[in-house]
Coordinates of C-alpha atoms in Angstrom, one line a residue:
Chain A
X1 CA -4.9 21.9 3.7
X2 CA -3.6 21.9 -0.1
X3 CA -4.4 18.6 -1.5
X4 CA -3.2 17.6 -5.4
X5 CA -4.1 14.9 -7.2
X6 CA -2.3 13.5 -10.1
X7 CA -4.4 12.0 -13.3
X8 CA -3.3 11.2 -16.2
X9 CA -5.5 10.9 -19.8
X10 CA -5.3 7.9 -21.2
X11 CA -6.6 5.9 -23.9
X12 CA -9.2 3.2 -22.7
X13 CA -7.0 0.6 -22.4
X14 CA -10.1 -2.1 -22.8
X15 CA -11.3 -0.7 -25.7
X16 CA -7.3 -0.4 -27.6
X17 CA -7.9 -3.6 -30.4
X18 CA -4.6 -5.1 -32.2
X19 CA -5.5 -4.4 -35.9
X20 CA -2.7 -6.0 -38.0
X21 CA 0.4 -5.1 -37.5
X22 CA -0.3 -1.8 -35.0
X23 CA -2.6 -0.9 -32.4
X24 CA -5.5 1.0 -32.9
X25 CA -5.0 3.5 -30.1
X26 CA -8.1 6.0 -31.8
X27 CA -10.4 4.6 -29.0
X28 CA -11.9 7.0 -26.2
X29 CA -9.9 8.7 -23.5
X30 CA -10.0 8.1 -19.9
X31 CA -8.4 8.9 -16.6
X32 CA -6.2 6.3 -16.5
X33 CA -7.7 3.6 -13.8
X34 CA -5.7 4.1 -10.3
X35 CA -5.8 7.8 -10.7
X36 CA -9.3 8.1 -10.7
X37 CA -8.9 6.3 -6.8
X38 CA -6.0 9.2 -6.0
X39 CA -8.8 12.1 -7.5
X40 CA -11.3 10.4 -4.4
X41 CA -9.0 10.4 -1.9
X42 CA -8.0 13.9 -2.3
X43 CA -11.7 15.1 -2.5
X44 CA -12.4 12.8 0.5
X45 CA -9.5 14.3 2.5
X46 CA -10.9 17.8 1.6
X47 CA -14.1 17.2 2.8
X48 CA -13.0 15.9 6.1
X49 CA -10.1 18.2 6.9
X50 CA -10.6 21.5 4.9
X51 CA -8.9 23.2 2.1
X52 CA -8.4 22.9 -2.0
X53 CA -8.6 19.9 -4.2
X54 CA -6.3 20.7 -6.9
X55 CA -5.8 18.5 -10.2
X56 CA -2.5 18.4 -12.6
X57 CA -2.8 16.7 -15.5
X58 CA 0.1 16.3 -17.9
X59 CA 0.0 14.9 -21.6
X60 CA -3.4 14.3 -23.8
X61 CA -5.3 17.4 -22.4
X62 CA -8.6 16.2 -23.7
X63 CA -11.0 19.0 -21.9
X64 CA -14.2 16.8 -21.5
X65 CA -12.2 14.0 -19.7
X66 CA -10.9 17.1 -17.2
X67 CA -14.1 18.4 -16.8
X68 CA -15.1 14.7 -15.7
X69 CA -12.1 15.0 -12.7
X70 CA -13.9 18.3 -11.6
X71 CA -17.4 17.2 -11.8
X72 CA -15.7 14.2 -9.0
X73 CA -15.5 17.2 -6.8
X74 CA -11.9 18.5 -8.1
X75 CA -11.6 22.6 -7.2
X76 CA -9.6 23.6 -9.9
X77 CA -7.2 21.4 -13.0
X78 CA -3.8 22.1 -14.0
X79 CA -3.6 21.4 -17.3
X80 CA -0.4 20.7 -18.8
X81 CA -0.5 20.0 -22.6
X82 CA 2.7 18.0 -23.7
X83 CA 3.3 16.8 -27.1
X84 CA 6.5 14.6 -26.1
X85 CA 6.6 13.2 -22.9
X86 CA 8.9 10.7 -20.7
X87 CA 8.8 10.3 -17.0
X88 CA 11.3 13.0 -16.0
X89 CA 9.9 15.5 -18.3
X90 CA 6.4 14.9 -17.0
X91 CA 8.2 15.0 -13.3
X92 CA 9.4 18.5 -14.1
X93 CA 6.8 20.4 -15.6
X94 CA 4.5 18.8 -12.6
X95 CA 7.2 19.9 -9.9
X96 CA 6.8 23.3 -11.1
X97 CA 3.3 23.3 -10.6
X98 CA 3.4 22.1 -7.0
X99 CA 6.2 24.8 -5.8
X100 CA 3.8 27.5 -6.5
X101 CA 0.5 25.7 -4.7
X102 CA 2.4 24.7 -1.6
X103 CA 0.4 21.6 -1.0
X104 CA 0.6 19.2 2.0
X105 CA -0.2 16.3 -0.1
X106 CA 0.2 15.1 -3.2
X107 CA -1.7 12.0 -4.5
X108 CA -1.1 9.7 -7.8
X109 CA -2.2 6.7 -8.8
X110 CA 0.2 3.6 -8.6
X111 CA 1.0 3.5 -11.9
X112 CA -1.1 4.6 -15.3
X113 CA -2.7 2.2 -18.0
X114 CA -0.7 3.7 -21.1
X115 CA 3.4 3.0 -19.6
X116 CA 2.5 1.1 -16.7
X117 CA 5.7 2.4 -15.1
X118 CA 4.7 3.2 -11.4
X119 CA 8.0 5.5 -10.6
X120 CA 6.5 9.3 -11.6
X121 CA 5.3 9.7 -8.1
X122 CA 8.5 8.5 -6.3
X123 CA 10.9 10.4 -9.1
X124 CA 8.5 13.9 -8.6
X125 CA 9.4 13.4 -4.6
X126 CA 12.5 13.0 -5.0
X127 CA 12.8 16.5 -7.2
X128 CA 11.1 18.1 -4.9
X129 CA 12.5 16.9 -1.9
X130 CA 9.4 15.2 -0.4
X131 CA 8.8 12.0 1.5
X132 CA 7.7 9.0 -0.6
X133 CA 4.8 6.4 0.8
X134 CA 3.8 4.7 -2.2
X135 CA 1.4 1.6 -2.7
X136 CA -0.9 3.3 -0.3
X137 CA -4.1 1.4 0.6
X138 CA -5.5 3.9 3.5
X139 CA -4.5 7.2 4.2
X140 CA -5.4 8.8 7.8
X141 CA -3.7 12.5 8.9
X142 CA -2.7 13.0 12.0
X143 CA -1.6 16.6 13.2
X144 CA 1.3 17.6 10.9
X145 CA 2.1 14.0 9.6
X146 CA 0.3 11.4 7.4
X147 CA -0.2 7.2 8.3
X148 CA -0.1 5.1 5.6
X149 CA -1.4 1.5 5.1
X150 CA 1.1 0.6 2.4
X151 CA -0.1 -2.7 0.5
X152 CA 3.1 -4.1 -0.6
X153 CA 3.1 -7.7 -2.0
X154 CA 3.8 -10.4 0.6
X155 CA 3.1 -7.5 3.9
X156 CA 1.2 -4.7 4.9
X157 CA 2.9 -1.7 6.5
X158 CA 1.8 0.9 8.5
X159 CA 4.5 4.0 8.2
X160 CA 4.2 7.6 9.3
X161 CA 6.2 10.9 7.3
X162 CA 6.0 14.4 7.3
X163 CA 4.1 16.5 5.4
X164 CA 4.6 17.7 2.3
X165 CA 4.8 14.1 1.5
X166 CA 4.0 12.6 -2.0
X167 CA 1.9 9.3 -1.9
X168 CA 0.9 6.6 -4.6
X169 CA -2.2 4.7 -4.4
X170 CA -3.4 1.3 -5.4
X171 CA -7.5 0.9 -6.6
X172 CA -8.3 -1.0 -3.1
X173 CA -8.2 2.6 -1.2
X174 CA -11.6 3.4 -2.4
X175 CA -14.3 3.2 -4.7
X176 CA -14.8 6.4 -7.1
X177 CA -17.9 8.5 -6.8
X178 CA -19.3 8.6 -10.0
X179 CA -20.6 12.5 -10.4
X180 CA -24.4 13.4 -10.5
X181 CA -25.8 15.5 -13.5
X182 CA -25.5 18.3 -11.1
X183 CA -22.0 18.3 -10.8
X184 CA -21.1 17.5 -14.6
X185 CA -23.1 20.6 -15.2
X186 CA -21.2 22.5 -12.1
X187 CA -18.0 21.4 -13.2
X188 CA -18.6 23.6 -16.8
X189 CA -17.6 26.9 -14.3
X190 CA -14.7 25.5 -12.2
X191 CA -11.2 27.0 -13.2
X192 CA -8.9 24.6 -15.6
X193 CA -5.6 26.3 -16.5
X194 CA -3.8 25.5 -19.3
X195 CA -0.1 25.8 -20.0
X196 CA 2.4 23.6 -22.3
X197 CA 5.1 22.7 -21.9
X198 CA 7.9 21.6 -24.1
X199 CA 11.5 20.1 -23.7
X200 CA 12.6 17.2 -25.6
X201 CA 12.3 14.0 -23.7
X202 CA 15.8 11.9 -23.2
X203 CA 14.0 8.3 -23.7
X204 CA 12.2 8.3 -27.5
X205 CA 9.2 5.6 -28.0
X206 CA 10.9 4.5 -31.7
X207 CA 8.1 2.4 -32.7
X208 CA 5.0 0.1 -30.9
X209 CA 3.9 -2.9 -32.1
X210 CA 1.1 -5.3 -30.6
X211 CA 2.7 -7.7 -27.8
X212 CA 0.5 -11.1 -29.1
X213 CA 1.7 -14.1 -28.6
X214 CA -0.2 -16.7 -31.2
X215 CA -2.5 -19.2 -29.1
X216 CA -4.8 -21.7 -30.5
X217 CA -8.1 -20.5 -29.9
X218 CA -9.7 -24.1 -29.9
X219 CA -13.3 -23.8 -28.8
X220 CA -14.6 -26.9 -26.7
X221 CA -18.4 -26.8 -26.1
X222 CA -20.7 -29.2 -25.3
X223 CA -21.3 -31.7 -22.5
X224 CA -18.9 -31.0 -19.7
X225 CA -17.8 -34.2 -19.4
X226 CA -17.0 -34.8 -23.0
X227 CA -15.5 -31.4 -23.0
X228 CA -13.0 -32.4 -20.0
X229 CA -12.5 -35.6 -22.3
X230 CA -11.4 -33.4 -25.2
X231 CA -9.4 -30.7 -23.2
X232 CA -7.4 -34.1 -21.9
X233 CA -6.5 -35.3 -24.9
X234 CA -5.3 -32.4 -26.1
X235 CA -3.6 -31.8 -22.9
X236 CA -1.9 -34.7 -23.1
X237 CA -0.6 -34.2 -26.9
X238 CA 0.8 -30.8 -25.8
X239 CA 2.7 -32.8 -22.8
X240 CA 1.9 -30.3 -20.4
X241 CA 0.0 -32.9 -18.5
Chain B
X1 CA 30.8 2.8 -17.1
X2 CA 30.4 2.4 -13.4
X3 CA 27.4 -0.1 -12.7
X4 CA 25.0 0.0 -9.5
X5 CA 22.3 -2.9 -9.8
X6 CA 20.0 -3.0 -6.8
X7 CA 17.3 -5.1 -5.4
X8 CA 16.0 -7.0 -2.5
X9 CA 15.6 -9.9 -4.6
X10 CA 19.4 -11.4 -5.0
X11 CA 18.6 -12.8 -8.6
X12 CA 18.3 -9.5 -9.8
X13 CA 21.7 -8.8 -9.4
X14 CA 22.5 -12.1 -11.7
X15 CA 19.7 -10.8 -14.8
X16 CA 21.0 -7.1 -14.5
X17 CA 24.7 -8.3 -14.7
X18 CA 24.3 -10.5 -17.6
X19 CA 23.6 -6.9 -19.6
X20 CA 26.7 -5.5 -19.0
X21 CA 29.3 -8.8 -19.0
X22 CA 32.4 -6.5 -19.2
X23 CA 31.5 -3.8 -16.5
X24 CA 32.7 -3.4 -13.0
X25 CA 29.5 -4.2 -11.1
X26 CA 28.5 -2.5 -7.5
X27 CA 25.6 -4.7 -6.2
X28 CA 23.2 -4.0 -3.4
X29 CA 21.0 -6.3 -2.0
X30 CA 19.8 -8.9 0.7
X31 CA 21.8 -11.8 0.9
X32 CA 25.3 -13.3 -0.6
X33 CA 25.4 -13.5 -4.4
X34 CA 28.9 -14.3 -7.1
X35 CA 27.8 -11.8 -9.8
X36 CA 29.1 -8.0 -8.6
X37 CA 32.5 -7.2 -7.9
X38 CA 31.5 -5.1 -4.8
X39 CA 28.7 -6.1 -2.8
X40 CA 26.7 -4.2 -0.3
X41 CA 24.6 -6.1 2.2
X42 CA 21.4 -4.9 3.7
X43 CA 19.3 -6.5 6.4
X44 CA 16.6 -3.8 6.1
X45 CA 15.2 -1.3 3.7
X46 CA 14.4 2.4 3.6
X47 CA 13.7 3.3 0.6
X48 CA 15.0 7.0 1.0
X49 CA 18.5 5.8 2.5
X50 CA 18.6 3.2 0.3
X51 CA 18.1 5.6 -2.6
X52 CA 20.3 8.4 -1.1
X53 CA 23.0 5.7 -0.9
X54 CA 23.3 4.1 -4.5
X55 CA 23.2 8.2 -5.7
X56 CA 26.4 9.1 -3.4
X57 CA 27.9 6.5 -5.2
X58 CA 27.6 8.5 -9.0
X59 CA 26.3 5.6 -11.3
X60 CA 26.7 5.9 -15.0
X61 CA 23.7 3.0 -15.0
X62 CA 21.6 2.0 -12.0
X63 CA 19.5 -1.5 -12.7
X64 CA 16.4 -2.0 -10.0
X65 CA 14.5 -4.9 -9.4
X66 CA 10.6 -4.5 -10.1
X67 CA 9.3 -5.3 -6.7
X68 CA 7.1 -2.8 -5.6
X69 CA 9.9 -1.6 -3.2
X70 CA 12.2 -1.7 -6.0
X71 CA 10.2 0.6 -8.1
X72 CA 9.9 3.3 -5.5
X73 CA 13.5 3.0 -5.1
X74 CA 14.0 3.1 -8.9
X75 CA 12.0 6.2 -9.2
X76 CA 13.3 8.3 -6.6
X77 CA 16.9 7.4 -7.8
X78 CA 15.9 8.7 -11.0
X79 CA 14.6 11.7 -9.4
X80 CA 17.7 12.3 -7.2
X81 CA 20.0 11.9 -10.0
X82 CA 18.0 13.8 -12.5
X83 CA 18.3 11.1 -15.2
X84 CA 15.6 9.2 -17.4
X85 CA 14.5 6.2 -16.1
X86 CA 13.5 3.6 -18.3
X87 CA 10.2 1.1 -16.4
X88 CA 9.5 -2.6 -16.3
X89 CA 12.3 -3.3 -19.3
X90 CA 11.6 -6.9 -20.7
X91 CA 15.3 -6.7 -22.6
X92 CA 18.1 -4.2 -23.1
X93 CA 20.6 -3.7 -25.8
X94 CA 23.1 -0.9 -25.4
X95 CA 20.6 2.1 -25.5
X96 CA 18.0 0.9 -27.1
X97 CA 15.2 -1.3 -24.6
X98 CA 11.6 -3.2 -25.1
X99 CA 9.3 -2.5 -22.6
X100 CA 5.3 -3.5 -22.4
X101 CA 3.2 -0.7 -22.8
X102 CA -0.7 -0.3 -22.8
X103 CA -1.9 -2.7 -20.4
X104 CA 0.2 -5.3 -22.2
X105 CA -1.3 -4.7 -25.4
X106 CA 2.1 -3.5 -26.9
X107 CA 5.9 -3.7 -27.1
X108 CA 7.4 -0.5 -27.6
X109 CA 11.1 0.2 -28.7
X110 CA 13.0 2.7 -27.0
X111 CA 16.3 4.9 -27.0
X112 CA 17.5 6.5 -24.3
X113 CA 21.0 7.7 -23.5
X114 CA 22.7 7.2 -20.1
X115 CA 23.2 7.9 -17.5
X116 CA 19.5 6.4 -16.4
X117 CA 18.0 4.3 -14.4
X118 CA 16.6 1.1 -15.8
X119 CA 14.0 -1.0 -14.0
X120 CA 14.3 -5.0 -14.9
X121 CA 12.9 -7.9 -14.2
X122 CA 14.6 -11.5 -13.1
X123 CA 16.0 -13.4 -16.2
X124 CA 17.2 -17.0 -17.1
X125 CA 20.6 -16.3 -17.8
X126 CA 24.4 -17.9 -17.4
X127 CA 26.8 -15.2 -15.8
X128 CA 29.9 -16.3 -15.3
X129 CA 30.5 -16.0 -11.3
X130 CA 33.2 -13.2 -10.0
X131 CA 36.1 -14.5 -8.2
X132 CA 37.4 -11.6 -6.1
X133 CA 33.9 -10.1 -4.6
X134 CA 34.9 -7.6 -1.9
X135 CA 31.7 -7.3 0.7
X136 CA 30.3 -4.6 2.8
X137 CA 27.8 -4.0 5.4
X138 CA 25.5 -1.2 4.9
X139 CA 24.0 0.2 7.6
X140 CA 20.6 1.4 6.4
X141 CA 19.2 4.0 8.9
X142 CA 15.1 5.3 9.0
X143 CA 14.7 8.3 7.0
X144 CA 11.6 10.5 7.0
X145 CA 8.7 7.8 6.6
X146 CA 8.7 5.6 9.7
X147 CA 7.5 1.9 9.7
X148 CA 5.5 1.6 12.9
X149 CA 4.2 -1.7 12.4
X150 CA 4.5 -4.4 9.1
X151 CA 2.1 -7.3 8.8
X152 CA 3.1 -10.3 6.9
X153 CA -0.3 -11.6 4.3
X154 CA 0.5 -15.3 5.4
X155 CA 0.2 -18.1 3.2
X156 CA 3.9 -19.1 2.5
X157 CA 5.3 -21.9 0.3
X158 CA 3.1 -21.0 -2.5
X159 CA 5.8 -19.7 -5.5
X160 CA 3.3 -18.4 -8.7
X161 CA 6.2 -17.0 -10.3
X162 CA 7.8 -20.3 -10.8
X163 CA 4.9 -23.3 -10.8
X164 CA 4.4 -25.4 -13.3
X165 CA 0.8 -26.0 -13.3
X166 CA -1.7 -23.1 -12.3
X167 CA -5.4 -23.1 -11.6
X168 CA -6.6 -19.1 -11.3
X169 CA -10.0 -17.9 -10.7
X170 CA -11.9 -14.9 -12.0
X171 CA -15.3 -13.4 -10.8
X172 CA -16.9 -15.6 -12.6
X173 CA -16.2 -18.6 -9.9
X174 CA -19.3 -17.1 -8.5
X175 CA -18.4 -16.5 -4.7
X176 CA -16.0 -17.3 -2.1
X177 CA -17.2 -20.6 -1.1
X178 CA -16.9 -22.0 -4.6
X179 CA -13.3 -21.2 -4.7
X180 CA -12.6 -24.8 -2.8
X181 CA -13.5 -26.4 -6.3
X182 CA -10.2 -24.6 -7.6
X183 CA -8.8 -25.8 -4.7
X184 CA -9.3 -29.0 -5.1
X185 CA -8.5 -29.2 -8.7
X186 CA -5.4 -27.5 -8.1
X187 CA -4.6 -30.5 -5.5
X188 CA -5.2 -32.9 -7.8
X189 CA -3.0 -31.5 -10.6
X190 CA -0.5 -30.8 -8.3
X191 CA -0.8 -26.8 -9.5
X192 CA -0.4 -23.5 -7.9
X193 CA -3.7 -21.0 -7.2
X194 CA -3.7 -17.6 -8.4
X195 CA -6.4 -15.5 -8.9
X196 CA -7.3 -11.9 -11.0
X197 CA -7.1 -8.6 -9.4
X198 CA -11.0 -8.6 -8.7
X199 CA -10.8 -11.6 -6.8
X200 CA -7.6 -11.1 -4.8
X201 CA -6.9 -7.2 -4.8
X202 CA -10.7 -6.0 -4.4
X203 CA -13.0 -9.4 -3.4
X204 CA -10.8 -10.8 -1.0
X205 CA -11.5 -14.2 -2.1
X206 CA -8.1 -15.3 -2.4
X207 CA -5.2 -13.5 -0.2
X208 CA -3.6 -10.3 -2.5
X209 CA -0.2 -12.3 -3.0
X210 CA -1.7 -14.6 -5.4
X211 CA -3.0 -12.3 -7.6
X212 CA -1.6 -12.7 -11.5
X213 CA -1.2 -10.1 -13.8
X214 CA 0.5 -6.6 -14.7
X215 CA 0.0 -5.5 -10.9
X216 CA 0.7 -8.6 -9.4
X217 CA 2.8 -12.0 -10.3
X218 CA 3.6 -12.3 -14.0
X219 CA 3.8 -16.1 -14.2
X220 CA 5.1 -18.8 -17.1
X221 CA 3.7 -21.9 -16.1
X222 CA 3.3 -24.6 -18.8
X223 CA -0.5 -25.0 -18.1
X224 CA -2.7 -22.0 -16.9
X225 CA -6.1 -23.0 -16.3
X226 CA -8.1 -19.6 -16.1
X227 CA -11.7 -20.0 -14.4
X228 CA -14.1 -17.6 -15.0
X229 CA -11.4 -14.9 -15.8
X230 CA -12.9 -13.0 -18.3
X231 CA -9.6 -11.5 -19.4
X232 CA -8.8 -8.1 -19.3
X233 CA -5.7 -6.8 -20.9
X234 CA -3.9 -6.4 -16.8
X235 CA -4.7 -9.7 -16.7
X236 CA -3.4 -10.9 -19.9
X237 CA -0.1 -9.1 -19.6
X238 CA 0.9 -11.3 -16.4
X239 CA 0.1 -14.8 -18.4
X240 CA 1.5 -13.6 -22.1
X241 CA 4.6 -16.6 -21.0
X242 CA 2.5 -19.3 -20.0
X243 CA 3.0 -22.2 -22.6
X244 CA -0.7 -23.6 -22.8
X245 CA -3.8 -21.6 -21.9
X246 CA -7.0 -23.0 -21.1
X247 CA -10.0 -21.0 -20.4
X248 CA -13.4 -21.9 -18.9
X249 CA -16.1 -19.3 -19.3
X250 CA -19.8 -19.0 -19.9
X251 CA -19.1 -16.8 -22.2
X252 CA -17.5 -17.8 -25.7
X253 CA -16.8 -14.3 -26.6
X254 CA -15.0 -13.0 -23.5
X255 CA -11.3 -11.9 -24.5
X256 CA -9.7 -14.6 -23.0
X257 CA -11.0 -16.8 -25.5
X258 CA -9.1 -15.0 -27.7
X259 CA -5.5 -15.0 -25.9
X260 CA -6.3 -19.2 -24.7
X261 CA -5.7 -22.1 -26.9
X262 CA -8.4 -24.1 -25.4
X263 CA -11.7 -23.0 -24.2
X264 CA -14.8 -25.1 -22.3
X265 CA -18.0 -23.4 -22.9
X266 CA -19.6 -23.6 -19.8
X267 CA -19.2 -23.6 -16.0
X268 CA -16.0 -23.2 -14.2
X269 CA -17.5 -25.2 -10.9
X270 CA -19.3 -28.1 -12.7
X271 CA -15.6 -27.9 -15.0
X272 CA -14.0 -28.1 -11.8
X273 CA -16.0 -31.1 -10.4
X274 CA -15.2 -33.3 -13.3
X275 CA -11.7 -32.2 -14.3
X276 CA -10.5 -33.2 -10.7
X277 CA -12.1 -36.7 -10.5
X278 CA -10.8 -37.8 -14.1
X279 CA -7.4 -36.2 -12.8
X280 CA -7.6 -37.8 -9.9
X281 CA -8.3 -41.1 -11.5
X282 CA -6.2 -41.6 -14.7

């Protein structure tokens, strides 16, 4: 069993401040949140049912953040060093990647801190002809097909598909190992292979500026029941109450 | 430009046809609406058919809906098509979009050129209704991925997305049994309960449908009462409309004090306790 899983390097979304009229995005890297949960499940598929845990990364190419994926128990990273990047770029220099591995499943978080889209994984299946499950909150394989425990908003489905299939995962599938110093050290000799790949992107970020919205920022401490008193008041002048 | 808006939630069809006022508009969704000038009704979705479908039809623009059904639909259009897709756009203006980036911390501006797909979300608007709407049945058949069996989370009647008044707790409510006293305040101000990702998506304190932020409800009440929410920027992203934000934490410093207009020093139960009685008793 070929297993891939999707991560993506991102900047440490709780650590990006608002400094004036920007945002200070020179903060630590990190595999962005819910694709840290698709990098488990693909190692935990491996151990039960056999095979290679591959990674593709595409974007920031930081090597110590990659090295972190392997030491998780990753067999090998693609690395995929883009300088300009939109969704269906990223889609096509991953889909490239996967037609030469073959695998039966390939795993992505449900959406990344940085765009907080959620459509690569269904917009990579669809280039490469593969079943979509996304949302996935537990993952079981069954002979030559895959059940999914899709957490969608209101219901929970359980669906079946075919393998090759591509599935998206949301953080309640599992809890990440976090590696041991014998792995970090391990993960130093594991294979990362590094390509680029360039084509200009058809949507262009023009500019970002910090989303605030200007709130008050009153501090009420004290005795809780003065405090309630004061909130009220101020409540009531706002007429929301 | 031929236009293809699509989403099981009707009102989309309404926000994504208020961008293109002069366009002949193909809807697709669940139920009845006056705002395409060809409709397609579907009583059940599969998200492959459904996507197969709106590419046979060779849109210039496809708007989706950003339910999470929506999005995979969005995607794989994209995909099918070969065109950019534009995510989760807060307002569109020829080819030029806004769109929340960085866990909410951000707007960024964006050009694109179409065709593409553009995912939206619902949207106050006046569109004038179409007089001559010619409707269709679409028969949506299984594709690859089978639905054996769906489950529905329960707890109807409870609308986040458009309450006035809401009470949300954090981790910092303590445990499960304490979320009663946000229950009980919400009763007494009349308000919805919502909760963060920890506490709905990952605790299980409060059923995953109420959770509010970037991965759950956005929500524009005109009071959010925040308990114990410490306020990380997915959480912040889904209450960025909400008029007036109060927050009650331990913890002066937590970033919500920073994104509330009021904060209570102190504890969100004992806050609870004495907010609902004075409520209660005005």
């Amino acid at each position: 069993m070929n297993i891939i899983a999707l991560f993506k390097i991102v900047p440490d979304d709780t650590l990006i401040k608002i400094s004036g009229n920007s945002l200070d995005l020179n903060v630590p890297n990190k595999i962005s949140t819910y694709d840290k949960n698709a990098i488990e499940e693909a190692i935990r598929i491996k151990e039960k049912h056999g095979g290679k845990a591959y990674g593709i990364t595409a974007g920031i190419t930081d090597r110590k953040t990659i090295r972190e994926a392997l030491a998780m128990g990753l067999d090998e990273v693609i690395s995929i060093d883009m300088k300009e990047m939109d969704v269906m770029t990223t889609a096509e220099a991953i889909a490239e990647e996967v037609n030469q591995i073959k695998p039966n499943i390939i795993l992505a978080g449900e959406s990344t801190t940085d765009s907080s889209g959620g459509v690569l994984p269904s917009y990579l299946a669809a280039i490469l002809n593969y079943p979509i499950v996304s949302y996935a909150k537990s993952i079981s394989i069954e002979g030559d097909k895959v059940k999914v425990e899709r957490n969608l908003t209101t219901l929970t489905e359980i669906v079946e598909a075919p393998m090759p299939a591509v599935i998206s995962v949301v953080g309640e599938i599992n809890t990440p190992r976090i590696p041991t110093v014998r792995q970090i050290l391990e993960s130093a000799k594991k294979p990362v292979r590094s390509l680029t790949f360039n084509k200009t992107p058809k949507v262009k970020i023009v500019s970002i500026s910090p989303y605030v919205i200007q709130r008050k920022k009153i501090i009420i401490e004290g005795k809780m029941e003065e405090a309630v008193d004061k909130l009220l008041s101020y409540l009531r002048g706002e007429g929301v109450l | 430009m031929k236009v293809v808006i699509y989403s099981e939630d009707p009102e989309i069809i309404k926000a994504g046809a208020s961008y293109f006022p002069k366009e002949y508009i193909i809807g697709i969704t669940t139920r009845e609406v006056k705002y395409a000038d060809e409709l397609y009704l579907v009583d059940k979705i599969d998200e492959e058919f459904i996507s197969n479908f709106i590419t046979s039809l060779k849109p210039d623009v496809v708007l989706v809906g950003n339910s999470k059904r929506d999005k995979t639909i969005a995607g794989y259009v994209a995909g099918l098509l070969k065109v950019p897709i534009i995510p989760e756009v807060m307002d569109l203006e020829g080819n030029k979009a806004k769109r929340v980036v960085y866990s909410g911390m951000g707007i960024a501006e964006i050009e694109f050129s179409y065709p593409a797909v553009i995912i939206i979300g619902r949207k106050e608007v006046q569109v004038k209704e179409k007089e001559k709407i010619k409707i269709n049945k679409l028969e949506v058949k299984e594709g690859r991925v089978k639905i054996l069996e769906e489950k529905s989370k329960g707890e109807q009647g409870v609308n986040l997305s458009t309450a006035e008044i809401i009470v949300s707790v954090g981790r910092g409510i303590g445990s499960k049994e304490n979320v009663k006293y946000a229950e009980d305040l919400a009763n007494a101000l009349g308000a919805a309960l919502g909760g963060s990702r920890p506490v709905t998506a990952e605790l299980g304190w409060l059923p995953e449908d109420r959770q509010i932020g970037l991965s759950g409800n956005k929500v524009k009440p005109k009071l959010y009462i925040a308990l114990g929410i410490s306020g990380q920027p997915q959480h912040l992203a889904g209450i960025k409309d909400a008029k007036i934000i109060v927050a009650v934490n331990k913890d002066k410093n937590a970033p919500i004090a920073e994104n509330a207009d009021y904060t209570i020093v102190g504890d969100a139960i004992e806050f609870c306790k004495i907010m609902s009685e004075k409520v209660k008793n005005k």
